[in-house]
XYZ file of C-alpha atoms in Angstrom:
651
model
C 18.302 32.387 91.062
C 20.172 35.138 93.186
C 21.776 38.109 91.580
C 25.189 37.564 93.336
C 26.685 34.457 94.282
C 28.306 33.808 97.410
C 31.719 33.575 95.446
C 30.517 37.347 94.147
C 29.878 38.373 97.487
C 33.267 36.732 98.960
C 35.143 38.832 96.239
C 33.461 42.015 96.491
C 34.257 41.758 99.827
C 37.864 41.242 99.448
C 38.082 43.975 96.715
C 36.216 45.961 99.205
C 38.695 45.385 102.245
C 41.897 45.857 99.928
C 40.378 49.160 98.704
C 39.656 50.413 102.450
C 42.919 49.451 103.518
C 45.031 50.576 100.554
C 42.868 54.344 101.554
C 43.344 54.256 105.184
C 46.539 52.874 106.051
C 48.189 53.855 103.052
C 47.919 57.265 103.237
C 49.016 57.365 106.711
C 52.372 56.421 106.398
C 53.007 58.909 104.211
C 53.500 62.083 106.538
C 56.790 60.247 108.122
C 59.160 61.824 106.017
C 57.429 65.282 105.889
C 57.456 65.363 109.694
C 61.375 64.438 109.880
C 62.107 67.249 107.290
C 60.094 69.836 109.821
C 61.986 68.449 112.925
C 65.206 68.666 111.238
C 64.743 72.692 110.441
C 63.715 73.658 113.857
C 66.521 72.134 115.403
C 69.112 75.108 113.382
C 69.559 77.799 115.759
C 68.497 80.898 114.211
C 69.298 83.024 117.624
C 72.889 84.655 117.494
C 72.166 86.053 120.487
C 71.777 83.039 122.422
C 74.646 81.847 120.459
C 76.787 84.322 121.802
C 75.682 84.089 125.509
C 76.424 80.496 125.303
C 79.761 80.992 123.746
C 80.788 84.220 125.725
C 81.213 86.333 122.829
C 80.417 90.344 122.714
C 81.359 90.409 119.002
C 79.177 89.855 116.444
C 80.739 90.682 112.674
C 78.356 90.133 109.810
C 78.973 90.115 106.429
C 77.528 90.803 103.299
C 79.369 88.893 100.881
C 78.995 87.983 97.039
C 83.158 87.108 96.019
C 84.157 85.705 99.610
C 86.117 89.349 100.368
C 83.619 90.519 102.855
C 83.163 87.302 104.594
C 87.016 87.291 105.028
C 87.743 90.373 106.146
C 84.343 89.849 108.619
C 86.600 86.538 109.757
C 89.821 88.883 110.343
C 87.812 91.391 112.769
C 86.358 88.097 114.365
C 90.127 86.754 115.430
C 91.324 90.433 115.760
C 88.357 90.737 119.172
C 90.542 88.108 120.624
C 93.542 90.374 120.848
C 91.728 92.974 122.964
C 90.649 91.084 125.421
C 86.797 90.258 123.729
C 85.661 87.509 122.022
C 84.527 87.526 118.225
C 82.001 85.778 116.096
C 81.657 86.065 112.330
C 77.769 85.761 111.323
C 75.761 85.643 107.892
C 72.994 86.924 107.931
C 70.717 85.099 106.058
C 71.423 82.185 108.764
C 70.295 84.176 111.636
C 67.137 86.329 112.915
C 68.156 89.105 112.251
C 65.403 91.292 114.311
C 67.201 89.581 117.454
C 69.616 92.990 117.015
C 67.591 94.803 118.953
C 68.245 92.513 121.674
C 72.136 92.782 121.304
C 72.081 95.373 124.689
C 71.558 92.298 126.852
C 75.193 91.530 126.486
C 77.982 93.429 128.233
C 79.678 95.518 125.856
C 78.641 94.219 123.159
C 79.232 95.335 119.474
C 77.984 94.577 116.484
C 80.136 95.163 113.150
C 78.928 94.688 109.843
C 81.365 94.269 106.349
C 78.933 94.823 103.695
C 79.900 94.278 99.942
C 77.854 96.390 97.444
C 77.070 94.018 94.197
C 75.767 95.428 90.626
C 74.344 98.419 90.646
C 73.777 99.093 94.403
C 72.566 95.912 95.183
C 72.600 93.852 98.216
C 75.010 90.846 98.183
C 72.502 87.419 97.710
C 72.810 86.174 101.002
C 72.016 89.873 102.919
C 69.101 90.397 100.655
C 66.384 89.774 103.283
C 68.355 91.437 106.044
C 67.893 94.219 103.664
C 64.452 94.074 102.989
C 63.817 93.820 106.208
C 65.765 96.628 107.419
C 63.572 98.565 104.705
C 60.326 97.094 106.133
C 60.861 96.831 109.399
C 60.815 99.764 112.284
C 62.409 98.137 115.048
C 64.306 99.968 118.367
C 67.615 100.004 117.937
C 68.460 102.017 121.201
C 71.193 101.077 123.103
C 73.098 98.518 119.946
C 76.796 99.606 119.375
C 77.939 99.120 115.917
C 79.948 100.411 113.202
C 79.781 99.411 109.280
C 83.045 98.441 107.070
C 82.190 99.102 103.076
C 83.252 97.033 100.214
C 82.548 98.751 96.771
C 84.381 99.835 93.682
C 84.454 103.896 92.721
C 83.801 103.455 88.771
C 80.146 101.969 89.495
C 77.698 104.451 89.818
C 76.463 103.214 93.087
C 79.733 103.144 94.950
C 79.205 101.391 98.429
C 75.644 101.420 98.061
C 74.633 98.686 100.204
C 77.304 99.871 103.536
C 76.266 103.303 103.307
C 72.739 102.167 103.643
C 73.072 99.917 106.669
C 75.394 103.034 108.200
C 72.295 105.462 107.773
C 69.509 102.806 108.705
C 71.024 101.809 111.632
C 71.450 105.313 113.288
C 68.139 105.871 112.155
C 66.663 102.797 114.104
C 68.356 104.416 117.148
C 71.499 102.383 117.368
C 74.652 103.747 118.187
C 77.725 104.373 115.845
C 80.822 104.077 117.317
C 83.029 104.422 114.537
C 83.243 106.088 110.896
C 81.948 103.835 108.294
C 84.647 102.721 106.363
C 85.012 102.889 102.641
C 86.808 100.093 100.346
C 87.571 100.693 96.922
C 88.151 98.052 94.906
C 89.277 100.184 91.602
C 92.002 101.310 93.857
C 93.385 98.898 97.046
C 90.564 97.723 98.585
C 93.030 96.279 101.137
C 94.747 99.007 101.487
C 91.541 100.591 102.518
C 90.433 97.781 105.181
C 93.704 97.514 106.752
C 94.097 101.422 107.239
C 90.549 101.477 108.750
C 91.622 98.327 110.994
C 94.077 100.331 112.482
C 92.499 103.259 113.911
C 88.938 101.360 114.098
C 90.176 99.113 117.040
C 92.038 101.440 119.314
C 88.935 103.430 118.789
C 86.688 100.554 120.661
C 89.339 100.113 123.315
C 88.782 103.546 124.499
C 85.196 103.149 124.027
C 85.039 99.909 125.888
C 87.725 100.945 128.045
C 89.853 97.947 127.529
C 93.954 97.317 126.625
C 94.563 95.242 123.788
C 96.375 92.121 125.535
C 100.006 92.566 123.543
C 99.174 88.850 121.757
C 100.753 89.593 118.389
C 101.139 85.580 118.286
C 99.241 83.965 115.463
C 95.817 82.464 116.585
C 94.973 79.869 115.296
C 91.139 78.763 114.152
C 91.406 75.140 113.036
C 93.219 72.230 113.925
C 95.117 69.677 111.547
C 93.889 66.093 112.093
C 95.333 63.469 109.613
C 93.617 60.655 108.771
C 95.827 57.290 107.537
C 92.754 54.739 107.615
C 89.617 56.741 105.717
C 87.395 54.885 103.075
C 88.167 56.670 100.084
C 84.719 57.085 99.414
C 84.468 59.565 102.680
C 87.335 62.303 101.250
C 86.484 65.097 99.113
C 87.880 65.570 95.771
C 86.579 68.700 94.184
C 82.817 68.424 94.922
C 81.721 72.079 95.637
C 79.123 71.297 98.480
C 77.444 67.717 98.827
C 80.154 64.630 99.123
C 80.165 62.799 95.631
C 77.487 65.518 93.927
C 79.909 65.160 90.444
C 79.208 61.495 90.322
C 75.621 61.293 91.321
C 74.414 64.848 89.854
C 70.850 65.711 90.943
C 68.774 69.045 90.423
C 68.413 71.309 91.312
C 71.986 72.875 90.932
C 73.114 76.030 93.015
C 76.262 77.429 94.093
C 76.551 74.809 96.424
C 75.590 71.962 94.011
C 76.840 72.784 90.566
C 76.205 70.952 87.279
C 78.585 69.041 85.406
C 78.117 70.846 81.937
C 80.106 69.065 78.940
C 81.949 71.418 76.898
C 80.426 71.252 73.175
C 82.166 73.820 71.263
C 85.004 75.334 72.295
C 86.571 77.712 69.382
C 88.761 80.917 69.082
C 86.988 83.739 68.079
C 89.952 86.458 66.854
C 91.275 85.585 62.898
C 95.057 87.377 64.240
C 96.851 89.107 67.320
C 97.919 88.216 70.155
C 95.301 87.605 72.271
C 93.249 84.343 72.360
C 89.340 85.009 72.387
C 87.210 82.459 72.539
C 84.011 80.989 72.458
C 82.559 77.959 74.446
C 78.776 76.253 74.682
C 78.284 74.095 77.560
C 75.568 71.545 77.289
C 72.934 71.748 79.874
C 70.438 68.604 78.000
C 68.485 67.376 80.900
C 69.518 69.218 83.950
C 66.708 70.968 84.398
C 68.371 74.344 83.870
C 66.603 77.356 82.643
C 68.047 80.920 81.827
C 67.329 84.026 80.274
C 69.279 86.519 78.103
C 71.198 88.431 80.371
C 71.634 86.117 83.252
C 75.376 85.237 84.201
C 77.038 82.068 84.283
C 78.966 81.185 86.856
C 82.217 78.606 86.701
C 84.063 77.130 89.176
C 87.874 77.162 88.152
C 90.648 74.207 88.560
C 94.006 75.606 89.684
C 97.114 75.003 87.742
C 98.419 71.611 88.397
C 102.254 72.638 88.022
C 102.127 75.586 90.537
C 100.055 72.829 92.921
C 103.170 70.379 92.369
C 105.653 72.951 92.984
C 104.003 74.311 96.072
C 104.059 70.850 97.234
C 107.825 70.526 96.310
C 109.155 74.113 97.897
C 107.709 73.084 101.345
C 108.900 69.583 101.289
C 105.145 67.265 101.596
C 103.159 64.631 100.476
C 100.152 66.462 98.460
C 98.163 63.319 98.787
C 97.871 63.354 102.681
C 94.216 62.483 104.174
C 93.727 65.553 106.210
C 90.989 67.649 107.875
C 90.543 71.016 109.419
C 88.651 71.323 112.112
C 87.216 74.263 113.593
C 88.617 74.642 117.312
C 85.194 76.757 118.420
C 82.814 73.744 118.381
C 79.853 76.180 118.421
C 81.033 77.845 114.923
C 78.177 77.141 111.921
C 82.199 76.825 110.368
C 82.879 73.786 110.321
C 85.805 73.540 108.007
C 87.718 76.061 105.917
C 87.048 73.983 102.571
C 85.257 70.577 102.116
C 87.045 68.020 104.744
C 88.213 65.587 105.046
C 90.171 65.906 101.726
C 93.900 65.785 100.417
C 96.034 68.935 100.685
C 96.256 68.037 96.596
C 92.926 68.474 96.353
C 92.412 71.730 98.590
C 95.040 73.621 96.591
C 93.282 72.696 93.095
C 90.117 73.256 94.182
C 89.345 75.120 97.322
C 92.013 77.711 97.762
C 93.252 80.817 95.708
C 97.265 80.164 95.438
C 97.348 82.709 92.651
C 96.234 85.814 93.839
C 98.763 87.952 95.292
C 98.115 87.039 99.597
C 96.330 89.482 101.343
C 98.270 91.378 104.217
C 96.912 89.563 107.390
C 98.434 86.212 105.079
C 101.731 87.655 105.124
C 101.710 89.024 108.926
C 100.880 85.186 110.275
C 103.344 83.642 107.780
C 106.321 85.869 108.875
C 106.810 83.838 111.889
C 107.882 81.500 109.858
C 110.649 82.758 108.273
C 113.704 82.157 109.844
C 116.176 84.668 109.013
C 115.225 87.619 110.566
C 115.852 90.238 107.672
C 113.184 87.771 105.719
C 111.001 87.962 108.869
C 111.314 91.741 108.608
C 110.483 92.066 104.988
C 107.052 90.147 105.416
C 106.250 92.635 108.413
C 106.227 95.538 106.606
C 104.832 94.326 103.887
C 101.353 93.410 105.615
C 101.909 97.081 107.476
C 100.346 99.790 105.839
C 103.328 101.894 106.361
C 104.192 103.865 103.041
C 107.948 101.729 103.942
C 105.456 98.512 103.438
C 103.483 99.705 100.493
C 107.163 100.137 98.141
C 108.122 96.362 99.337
C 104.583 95.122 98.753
C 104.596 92.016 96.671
C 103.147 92.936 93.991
C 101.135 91.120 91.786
C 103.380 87.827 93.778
C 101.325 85.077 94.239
C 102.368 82.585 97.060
C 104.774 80.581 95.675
C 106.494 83.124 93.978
C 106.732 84.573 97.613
C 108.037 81.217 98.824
C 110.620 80.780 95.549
C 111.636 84.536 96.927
C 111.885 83.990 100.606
C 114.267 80.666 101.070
C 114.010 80.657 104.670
C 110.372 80.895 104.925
C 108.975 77.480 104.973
C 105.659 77.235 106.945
C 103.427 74.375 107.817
C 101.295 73.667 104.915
C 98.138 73.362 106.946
C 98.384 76.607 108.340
C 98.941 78.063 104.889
C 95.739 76.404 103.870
C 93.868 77.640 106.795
C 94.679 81.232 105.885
C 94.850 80.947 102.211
C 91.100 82.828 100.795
C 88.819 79.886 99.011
C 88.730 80.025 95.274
C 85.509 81.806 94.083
C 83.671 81.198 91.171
C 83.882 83.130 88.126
C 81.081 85.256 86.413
C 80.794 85.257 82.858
C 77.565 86.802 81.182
C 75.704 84.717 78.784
C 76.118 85.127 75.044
C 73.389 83.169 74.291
C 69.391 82.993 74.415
C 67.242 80.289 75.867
C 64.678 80.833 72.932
C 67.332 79.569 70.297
C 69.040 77.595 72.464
C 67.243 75.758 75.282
C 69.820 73.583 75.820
C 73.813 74.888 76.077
C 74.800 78.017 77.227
C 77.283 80.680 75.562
C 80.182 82.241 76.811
C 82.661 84.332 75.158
C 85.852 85.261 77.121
C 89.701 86.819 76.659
C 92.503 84.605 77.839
C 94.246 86.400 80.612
C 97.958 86.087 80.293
C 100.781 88.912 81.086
C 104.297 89.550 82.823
C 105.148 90.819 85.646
C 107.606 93.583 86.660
C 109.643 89.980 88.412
C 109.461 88.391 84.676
C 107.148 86.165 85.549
C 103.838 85.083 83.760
C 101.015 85.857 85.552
C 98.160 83.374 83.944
C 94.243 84.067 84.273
C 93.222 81.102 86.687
C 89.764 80.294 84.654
C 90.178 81.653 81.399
C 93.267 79.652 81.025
C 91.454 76.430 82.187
C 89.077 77.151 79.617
C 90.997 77.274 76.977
C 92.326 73.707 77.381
C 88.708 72.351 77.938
C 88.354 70.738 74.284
C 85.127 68.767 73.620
C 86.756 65.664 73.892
C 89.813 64.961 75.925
C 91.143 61.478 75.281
C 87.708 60.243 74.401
C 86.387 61.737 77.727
C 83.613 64.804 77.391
C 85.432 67.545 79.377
C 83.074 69.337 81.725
C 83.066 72.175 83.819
C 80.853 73.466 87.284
C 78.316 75.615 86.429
C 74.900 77.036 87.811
C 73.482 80.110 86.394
C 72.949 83.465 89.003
C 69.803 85.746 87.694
C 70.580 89.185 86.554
C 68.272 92.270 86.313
C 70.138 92.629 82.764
C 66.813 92.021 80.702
C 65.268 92.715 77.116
C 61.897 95.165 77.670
C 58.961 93.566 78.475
C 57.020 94.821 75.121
C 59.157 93.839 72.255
C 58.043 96.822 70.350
C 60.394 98.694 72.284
C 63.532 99.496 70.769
C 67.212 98.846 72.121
C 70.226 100.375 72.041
C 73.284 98.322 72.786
C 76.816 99.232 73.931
C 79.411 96.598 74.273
C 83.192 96.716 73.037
C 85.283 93.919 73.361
C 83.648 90.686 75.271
C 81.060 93.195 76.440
C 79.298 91.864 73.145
C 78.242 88.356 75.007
C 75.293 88.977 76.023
C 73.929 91.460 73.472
C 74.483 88.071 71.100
C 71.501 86.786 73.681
C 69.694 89.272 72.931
C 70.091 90.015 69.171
C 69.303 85.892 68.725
C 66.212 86.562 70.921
C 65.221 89.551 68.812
C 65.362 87.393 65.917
C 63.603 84.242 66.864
C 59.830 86.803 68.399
C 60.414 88.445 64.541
C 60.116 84.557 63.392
C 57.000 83.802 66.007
C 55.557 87.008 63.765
C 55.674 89.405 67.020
C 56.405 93.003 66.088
C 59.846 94.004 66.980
C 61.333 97.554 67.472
C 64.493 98.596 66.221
C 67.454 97.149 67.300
C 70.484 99.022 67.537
C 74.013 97.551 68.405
C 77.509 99.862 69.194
C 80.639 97.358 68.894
C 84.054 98.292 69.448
C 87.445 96.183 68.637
C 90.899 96.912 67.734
C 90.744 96.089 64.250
C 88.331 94.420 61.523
C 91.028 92.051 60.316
C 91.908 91.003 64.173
C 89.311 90.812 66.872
C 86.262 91.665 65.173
C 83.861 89.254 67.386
C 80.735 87.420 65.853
C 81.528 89.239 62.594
C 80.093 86.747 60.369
C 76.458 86.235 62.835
C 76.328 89.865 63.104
C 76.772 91.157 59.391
C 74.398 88.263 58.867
C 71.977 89.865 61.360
C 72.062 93.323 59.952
C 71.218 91.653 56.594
C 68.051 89.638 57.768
C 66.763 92.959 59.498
C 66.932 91.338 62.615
C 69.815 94.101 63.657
C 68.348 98.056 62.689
C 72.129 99.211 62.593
C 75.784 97.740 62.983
C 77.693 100.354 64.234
C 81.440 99.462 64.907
C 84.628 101.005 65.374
C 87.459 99.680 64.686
C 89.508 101.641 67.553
C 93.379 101.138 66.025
C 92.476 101.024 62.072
C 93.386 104.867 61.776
C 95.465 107.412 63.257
C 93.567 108.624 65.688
C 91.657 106.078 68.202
C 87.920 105.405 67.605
C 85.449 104.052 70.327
C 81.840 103.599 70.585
C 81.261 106.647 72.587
C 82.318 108.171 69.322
C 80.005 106.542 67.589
C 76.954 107.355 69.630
C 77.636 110.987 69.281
C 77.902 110.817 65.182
C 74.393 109.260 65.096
C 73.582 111.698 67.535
C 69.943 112.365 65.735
C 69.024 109.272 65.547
C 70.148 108.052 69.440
C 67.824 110.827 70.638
C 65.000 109.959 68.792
C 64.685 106.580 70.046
C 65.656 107.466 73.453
C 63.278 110.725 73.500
C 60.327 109.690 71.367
C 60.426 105.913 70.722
C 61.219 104.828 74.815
C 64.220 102.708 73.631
C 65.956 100.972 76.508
C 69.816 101.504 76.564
C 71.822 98.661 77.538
C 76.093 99.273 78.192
C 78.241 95.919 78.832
C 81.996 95.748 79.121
C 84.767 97.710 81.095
C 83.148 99.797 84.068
C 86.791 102.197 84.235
C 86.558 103.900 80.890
C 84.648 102.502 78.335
C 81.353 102.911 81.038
C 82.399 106.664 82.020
C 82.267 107.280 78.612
C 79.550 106.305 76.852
C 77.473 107.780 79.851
C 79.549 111.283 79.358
C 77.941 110.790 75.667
C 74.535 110.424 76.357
C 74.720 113.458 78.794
C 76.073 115.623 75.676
C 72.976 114.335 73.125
C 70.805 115.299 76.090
C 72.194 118.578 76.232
C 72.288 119.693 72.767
C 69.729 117.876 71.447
C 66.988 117.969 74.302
C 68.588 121.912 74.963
C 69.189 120.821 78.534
C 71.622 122.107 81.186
C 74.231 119.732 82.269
C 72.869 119.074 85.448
C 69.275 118.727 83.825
C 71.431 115.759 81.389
C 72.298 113.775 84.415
C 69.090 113.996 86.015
C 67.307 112.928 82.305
C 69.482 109.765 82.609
C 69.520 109.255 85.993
C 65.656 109.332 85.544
C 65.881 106.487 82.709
C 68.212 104.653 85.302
C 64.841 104.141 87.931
C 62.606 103.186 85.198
C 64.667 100.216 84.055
C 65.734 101.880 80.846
C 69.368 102.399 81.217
C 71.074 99.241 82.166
C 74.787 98.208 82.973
C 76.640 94.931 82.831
C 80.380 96.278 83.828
C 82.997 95.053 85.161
C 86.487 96.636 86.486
């Protein structure tokens, strides 16, 4: 009898054949995609330089930009080229080669102009971070590249323009050419103040360089055109979504700036007992979205603007909010496409894509005067985008647009023009009061409600922190959610948890020292060794605004906080803050700093409360270490390097 049948045989075979050709052909259809995907990046053109060959332009302006300001003004300078006689492109970096610089000669005079924002302490914006590290790396030949460097900073940081001065000196270094001062913004003081002031002695400076007459075209030039569309599936229009059409219905990780998450609101709760201020404390739920985060890291929001003010913008100039419309970008070359997500309603654009409550920048105001019609109105607006001391007593201040248009009857301008120059609405950072140990799944953040009068008598309202406020857990049986992806910070807990801390934070500048007390607390639970852990708080007054009193006097009694140190700034005559603080437990701040390698952490207000406490630790280095003054500085500046004096401050 044979081992195998023929019926054995005839199935072997088959199973045989359908395991071959699952192998073979299978597999081979499976590169199609992967090949697509490669096709479809090599057709981006990464060469500005052919770019601007192709387009005639012999302006390049790139920007460094983490809050939109740099890639504005960058966008400014672009349009200004136009008005001397050259043609302008606004660039960022990180979409470009940027080692094609060196190439920039082969264009008749040519210029290169960069705005560069400075972001934490001294650090690059996100999207010029390689540019950076490549200009650190790299030793290319600049010889023969014009340029000239505009610098946005703020003067209470430490590292005050950091990043511009940097590109300024590497530049000339690399053999390029300067051809005008490096300009300084301050964001503490006017920051457009400072850009428009540098504008006007920075371009009659490249006219005589260039040799060239600015053309006398004060007119308005416009970028985009209006199209409006009467016939669009409504499944085509924009109606919030950040980046990718319809990413808040179909939500899919991972989630960016450009594709944010839809995070319910869990808890929402005031945090201050009395006074009049509203503090408060929210937990978004991130279950399932992938998310991950660390004490320290930021979250970042995207804001809703204030339906009424939308209504009665709508109202003042006389439209239907609810038109289709889009704006298109007249260069067809520009990576620009649109100002804001198009197509989308003019509702939607003013509630979700532009600012309408910060007071209008002074290039806003020169284009909208044209508008007015009575000619003293006209006149007003002039010199109040000039920066003519005249100009600076009639600035609007604190006015936000419609207050401007409520003020200025006659002005009435097309509302598509207004939303071409109005700045988009940024997204708001708010550092996490939470840790990722205790809780893996919702995020923390504790916030003041921003709400004050003007010297007009009106209310100024806090665009986010407002919107906040009314985002209850459930709204009419709906979960209220809110955009959010999280942006890394270098704001971290020491490596070795044997080391101890030392934390400064008045006011909300306690979030995310609640991250890291929690985290403290749950490696003491795993049975880790933890070092001491110190915390200074400051508030008005115990009875009032005393944050997290309740989790942190719990804290202190576990262990799990070394020492509560708080003062209560208006409990007693005279005013009480943390710096004072530090220097009453002046013995025990040095030993930990000196002996123990604690790691000092300082969160809050960058103006004072920063200054400060850094004055403080200069004086316990100086009596207590028997240093000079200058030796104090250098002792911190020294911890600063090694990662052991960090700052989380704002201004």
């Amino acid at each position: 009898m044979p081992f195998f049948s023929n019926l054995d045989i005839l199935l072997f075979s088959l199973i045989a054949g359908l395991l071959v050709y699952w192998l073979v052909f299978r597999k081979k259809v499976e590169p199609i995609p992967e090949f697509k995907k490669l096709d479809a990046q090599t057709t981006r053109e990464t060469s500005f330089i052919d770019k601007m060959k192709k387009t005639g332009k012999n302006i390049v302006v790139f920007y460094g930009s983490q809050t939109g300001t740099a890639e504005e003004f960058s966008n400014r300078l672009s349009k200004d080229a136009h008005r001397y006689g050259m043609k302008g492109m606004s660039a960022d970096p990180e979409e470009y080669d940027m080692s094609e610089l060196s190439r920039l000669p082969e264009i008749e005079n040519s210029l290169a102009i960069f705005c560069m924002a400075t972001y934490g302490e001294g650090d690059p914006t996100d999207n010029s971070q390689d540019f950076y590290d490549w200009l650190q790396e790299g030793d290319a030949d600049f010889t023969g590249v014009k340029y000239t460097v505009f610098s946005l900073g703020n003067k209470t940081y430490e590292h005050y323009n950091a990043m511009g001065k940097y590109v300024d000196k590497r530049l000339a270094e690399l053999g390029a050419q300067r051809i005008f001062d490096l300009g300084m913004g301050d964001d503490d003081g006017n920051l457009e103040e400072d850009f428009v002031s540098w504008r006007e002695q920075f371009w009659p400076a490249v006219c005589e360089h260039f040799g060239v007459e600015a053309t006398g075209e004060e007119s308005s030039i416009r970028q985009y055109e209006l199209k409006v569309h009467s016939d669009l599936n409504m499944n085509k229009i924009y109606t919030g979504e950040v980046g990718r059409l319809k990413s808040f219905e179909n939500q899919k990780p991972p989630f960016d700036s450009k594709n944010p998450f839809l995070a319910p609101v869990s808890v929402n709760r005031k945090l201050n007992k009395a006074g009049d201020r509203h503090l408060m404390h929210l937990e978004l739920d991130i279950t399932g979205s992938k998310i991950r985060y660390e004490s320290g890291d930021h979250v970042a929001v995207y804001p809703i603007n204030d339906s009424v003010i939308v209504n009665r913008i709508g109202e003042v100039l006389g439209v239907d909010l609810d038109t289709v419309i889009s704006l298109n970008n007249l260069d067809e070359e520009s990576n620009k496409k649109h100002p804001f997500p198009c197509p989308s309603t003019y509702r939607t654009a003013l509630t979700h894509y532009l600012d309408i409550t910060n007071p209008p920048r002074t290039n806003v105001l020169y284009e909208l005067a044209q508008y007015a019609t009575e000619p003293k109105e006209q006149e007003n607006m002039r010199k109040m985008a000039s920066s003519s001391p005249e100009g600076k007593v009639r600035s609007p201040a604190l006015l936000n647009i419609l207050a401007i248009l409520e003020d200025l009857p006659s002005l009435r301008p097309p509302i598509d023009h207004l939303c071409e120059l109005l700045p988009r609405l940024q997204a708001r950072y708010y550092s996490i009061a939470s840790s990722s140990k205790v809780h893996p799944n919702s995020i923390h953040i504790c916030a003041v409600v921003v709400e004050y009068e003007t010297k007009t008598g009106r209310v100024n309202k806090g665009v986010t922190t407002n919107w906040l406020k009314s985002k209850m857990p459930t709204d009419n049986g709906h979960k209220a959610t809110v955009p959010m992806y999280i942006r890394k910070s270098q704001f971290r807990l020491p490596f070795k948890s044997t080391n101890p801390v030392i934390m400064v934070g008045p006011g909300t500048g306690i979030a995310p020292f609640m991250g890291f007390v929690q985290e403290r607390g749950w490696l003491k639970e795993q049975g880790k060794e933890v070092g001491e852990t110190v915390l200074y708080y400051g508030c008005r007054h115990k009875n009032e605004d005393f944050l997290y009193q309740e989790e942190l006097e719990e804290f202190e009694k576990t262990g799990v906080l070394t020492a509560l140190n708080v003062a209560f700034s208006r409990d007693q005559a005279e005013k009480v803050y943390v710096q004072h603080l530090l220097k009453k437990s002046k013995e025990a701040v040095w030993r930990l700093v000196h002996t123990d390698n604690a790691h000092i952490y300082i969160c809050g207000d960058a103006r004072n409360m920063a200054r400060d406490v850094q004055n403080a630790f200069y004086e316990i280095a100086e009596e207590l270490g028997g240093l000079s003054r200058a030796q104090a500085v250098d002792y911190i500046k020294k911890l600063m390097t090694k990662g052991r004096y960090s700052q989380d401050v704002w201004s």
